MMTF fields as JSON, N, C-alpha, C and O atoms, coordinates in Angstrom:
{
  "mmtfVersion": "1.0.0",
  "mmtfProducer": "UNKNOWN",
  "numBonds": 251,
  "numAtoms": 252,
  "numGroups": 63,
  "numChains": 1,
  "numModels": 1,
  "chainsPerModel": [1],
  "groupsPerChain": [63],
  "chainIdList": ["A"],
  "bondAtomList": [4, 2, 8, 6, 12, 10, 16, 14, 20, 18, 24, 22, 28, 26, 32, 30, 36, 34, 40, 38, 44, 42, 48, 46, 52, 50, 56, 54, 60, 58, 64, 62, 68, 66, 72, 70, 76, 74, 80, 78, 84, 82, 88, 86, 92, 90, 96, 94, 100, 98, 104, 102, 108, 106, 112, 110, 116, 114, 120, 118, 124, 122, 128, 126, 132, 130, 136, 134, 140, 138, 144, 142, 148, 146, 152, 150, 156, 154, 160, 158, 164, 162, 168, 166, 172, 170, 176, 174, 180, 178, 184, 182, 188, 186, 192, 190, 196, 194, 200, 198, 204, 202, 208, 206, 212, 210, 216, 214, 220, 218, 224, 222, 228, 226, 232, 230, 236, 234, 240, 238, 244, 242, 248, 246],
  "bondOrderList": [1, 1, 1, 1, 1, 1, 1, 1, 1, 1, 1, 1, 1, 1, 1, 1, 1, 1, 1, 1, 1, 1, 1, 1, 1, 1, 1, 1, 1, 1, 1, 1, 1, 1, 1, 1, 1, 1, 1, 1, 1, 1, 1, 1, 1, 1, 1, 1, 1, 1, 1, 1, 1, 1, 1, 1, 1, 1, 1, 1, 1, 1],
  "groupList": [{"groupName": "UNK", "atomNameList": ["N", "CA", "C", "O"], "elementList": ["N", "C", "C", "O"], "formalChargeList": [0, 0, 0, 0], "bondAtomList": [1, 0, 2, 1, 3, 2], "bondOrderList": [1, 1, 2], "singleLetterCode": "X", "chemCompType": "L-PEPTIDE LINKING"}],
  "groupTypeList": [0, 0, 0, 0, 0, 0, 0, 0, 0, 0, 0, 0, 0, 0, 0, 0, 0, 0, 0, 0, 0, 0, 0, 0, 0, 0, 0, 0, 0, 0, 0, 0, 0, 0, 0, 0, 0, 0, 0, 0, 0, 0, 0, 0, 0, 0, 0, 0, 0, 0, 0, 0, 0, 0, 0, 0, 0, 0, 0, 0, 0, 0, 0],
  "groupIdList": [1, 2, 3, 4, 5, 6, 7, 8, 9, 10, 11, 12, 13, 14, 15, 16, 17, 18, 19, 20, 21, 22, 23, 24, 25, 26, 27, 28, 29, 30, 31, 32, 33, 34, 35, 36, 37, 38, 39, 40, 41, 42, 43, 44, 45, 46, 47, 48, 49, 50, 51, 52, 53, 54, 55, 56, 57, 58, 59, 60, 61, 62, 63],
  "secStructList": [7, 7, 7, 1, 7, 7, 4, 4, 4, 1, 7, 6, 6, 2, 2, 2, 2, 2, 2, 2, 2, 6, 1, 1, 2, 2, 2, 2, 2, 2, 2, 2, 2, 2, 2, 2, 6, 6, 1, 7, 7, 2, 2, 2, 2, 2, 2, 2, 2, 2, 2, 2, 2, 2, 2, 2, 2, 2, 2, 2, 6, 7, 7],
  "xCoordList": [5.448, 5.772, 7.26, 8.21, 7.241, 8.907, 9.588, 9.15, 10.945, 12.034, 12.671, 12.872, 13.095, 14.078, 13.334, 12.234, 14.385, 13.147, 14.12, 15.099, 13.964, 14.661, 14.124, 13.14, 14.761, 14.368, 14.042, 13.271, 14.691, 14.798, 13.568, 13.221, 12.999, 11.123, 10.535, 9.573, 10.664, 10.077, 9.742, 10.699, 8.713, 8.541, 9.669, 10.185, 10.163, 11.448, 11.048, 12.099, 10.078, 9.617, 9.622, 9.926, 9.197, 8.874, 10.757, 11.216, 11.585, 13.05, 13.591, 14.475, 12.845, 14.115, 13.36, 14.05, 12.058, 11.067, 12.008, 12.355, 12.324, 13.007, 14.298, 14.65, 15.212, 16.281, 16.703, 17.733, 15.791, 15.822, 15.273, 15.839, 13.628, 14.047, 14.7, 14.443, 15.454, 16.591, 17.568, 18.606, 17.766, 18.882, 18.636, 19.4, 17.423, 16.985, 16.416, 16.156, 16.248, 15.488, 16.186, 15.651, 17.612, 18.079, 19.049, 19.565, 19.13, 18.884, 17.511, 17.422, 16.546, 14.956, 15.152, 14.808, 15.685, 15.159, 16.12, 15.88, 17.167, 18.203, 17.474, 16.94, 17.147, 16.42, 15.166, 14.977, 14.268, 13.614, 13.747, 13.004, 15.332, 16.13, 15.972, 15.493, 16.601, 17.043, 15.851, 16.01, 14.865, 13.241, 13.089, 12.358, 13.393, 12.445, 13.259, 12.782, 14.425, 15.45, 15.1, 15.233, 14.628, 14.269, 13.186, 13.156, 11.869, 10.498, 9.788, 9.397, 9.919, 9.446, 7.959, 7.356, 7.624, 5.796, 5.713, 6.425, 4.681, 4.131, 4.436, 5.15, 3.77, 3.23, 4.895, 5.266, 5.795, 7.41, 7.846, 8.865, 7.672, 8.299, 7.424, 7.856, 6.294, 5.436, 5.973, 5.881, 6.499, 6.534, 8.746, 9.291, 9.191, 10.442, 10.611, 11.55, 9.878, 9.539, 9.159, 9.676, 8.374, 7.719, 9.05, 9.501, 9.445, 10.54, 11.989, 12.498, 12.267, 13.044, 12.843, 13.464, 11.667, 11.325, 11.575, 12.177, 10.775, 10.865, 12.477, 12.871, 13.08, 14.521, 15.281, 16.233, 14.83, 15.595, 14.908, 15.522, 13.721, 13.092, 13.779, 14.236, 13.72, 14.168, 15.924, 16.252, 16.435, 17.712, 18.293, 19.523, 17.283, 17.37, 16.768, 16.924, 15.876, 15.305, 14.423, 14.331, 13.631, 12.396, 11.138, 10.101, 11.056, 10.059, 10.668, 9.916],
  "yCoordList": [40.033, 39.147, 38.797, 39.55, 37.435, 37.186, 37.49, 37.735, 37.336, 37.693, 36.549, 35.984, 35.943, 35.252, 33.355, 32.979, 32.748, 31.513, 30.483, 30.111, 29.989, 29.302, 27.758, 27.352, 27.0, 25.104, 24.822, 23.962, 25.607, 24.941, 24.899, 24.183, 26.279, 26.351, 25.521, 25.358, 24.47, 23.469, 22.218, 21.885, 21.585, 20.509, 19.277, 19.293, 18.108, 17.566, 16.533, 16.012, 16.054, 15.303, 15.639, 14.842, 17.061, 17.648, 17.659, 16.903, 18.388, 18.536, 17.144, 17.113, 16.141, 14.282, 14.35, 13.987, 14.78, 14.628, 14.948, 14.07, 16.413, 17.508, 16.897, 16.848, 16.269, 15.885, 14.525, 14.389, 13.607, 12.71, 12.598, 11.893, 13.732, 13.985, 14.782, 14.782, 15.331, 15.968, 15.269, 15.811, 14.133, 12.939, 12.032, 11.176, 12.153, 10.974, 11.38, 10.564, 12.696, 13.225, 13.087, 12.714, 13.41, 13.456, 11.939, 11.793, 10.964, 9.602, 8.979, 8.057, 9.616, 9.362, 10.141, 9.608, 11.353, 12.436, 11.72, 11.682, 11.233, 10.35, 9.132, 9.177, 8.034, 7.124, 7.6, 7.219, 8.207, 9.025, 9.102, 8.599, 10.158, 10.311, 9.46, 9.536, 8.502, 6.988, 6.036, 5.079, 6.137, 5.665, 6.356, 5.905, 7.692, 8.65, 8.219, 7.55, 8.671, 8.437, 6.821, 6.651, 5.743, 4.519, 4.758, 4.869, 4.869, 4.28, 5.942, 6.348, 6.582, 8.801, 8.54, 7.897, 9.132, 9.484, 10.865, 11.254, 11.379, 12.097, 12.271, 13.11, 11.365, 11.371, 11.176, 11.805, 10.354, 10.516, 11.741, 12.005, 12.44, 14.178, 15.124, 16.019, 14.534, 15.863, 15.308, 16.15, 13.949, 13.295, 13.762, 13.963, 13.755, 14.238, 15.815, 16.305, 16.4, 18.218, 18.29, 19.013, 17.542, 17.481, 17.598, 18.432, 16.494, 15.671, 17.16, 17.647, 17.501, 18.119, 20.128, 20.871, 20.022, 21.176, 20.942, 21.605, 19.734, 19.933, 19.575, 19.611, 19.318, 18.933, 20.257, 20.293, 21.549, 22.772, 23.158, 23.693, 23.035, 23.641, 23.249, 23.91, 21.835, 21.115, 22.325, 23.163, 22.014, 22.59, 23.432, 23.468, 24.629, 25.78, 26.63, 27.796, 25.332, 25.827, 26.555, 27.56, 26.375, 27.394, 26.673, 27.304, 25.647, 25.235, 24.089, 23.579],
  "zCoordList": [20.933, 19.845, 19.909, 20.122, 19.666, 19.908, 18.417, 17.292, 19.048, 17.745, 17.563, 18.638, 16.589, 16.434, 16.828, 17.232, 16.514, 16.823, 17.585, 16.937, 18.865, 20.07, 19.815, 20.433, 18.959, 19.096, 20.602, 21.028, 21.233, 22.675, 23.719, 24.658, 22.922, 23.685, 23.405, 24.155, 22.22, 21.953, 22.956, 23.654, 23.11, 23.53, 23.301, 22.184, 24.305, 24.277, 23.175, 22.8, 22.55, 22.001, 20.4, 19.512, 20.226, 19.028, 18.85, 17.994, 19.545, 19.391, 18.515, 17.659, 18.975, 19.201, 17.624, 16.671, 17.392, 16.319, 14.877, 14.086, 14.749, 14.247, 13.775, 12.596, 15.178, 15.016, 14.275, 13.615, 14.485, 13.94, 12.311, 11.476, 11.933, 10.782, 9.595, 8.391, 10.197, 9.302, 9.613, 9.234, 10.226, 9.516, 8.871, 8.426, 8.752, 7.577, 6.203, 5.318, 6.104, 4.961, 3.836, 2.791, 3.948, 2.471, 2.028, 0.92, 3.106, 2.149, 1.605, 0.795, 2.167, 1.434, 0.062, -0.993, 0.094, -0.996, -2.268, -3.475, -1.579, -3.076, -3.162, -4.27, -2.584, -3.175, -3.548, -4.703, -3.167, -4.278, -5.652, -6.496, -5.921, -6.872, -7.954, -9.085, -7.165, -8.038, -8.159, -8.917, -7.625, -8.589, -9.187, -10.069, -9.428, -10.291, -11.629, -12.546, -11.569, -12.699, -13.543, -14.755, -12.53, -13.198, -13.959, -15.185, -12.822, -13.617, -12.991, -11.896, -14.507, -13.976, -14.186, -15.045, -13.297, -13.252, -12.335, -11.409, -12.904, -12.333, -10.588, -10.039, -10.079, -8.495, -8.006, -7.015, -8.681, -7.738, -8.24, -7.601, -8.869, -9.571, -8.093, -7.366, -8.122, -7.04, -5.366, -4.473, -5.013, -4.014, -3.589, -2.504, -4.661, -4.456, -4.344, -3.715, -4.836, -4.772, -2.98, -2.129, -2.871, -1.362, -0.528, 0.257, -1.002, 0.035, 0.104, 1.113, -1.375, -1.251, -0.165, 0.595, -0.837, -0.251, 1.919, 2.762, 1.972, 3.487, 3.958, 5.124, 3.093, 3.453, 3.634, 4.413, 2.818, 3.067, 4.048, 4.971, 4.129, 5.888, 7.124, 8.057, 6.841, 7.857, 7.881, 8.721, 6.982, 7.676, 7.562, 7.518, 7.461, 7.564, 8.838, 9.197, 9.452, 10.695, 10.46, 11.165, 9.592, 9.454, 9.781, 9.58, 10.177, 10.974, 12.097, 12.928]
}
């Protein structure tokens, strides 16, 4: 069982995948923001939770 977790075993595709979305996640997660703050519903409160949650994954490297 391995230890520790290497991006680099990754496939070169899944890497560009990864990289590219954790540079885009958290100008999505603020315009998000700024609909929710306009017109609040339900489905943008559960759709920004989403967004925010995979935004700390994303850059925390846990997946």
């Amino acid at each position: 069982m391995r230890k520790g977790y290497n991006p680099y075993l990754l496939p070169p595709w899944l890497r560009k995948t990864r990289f590219y979305c954790k540079g885009i996640i958290i100008p999505i997660c603020c315009f998000q923001l700024i609909r929710l703050l306009i017109v609040p519903t339900a489905g943008d409160f559960i759709v920004l939770c989403l967004l925010c949650g995979l935004a700390f994954v994303l850059h925390k490297n846990l997946i």
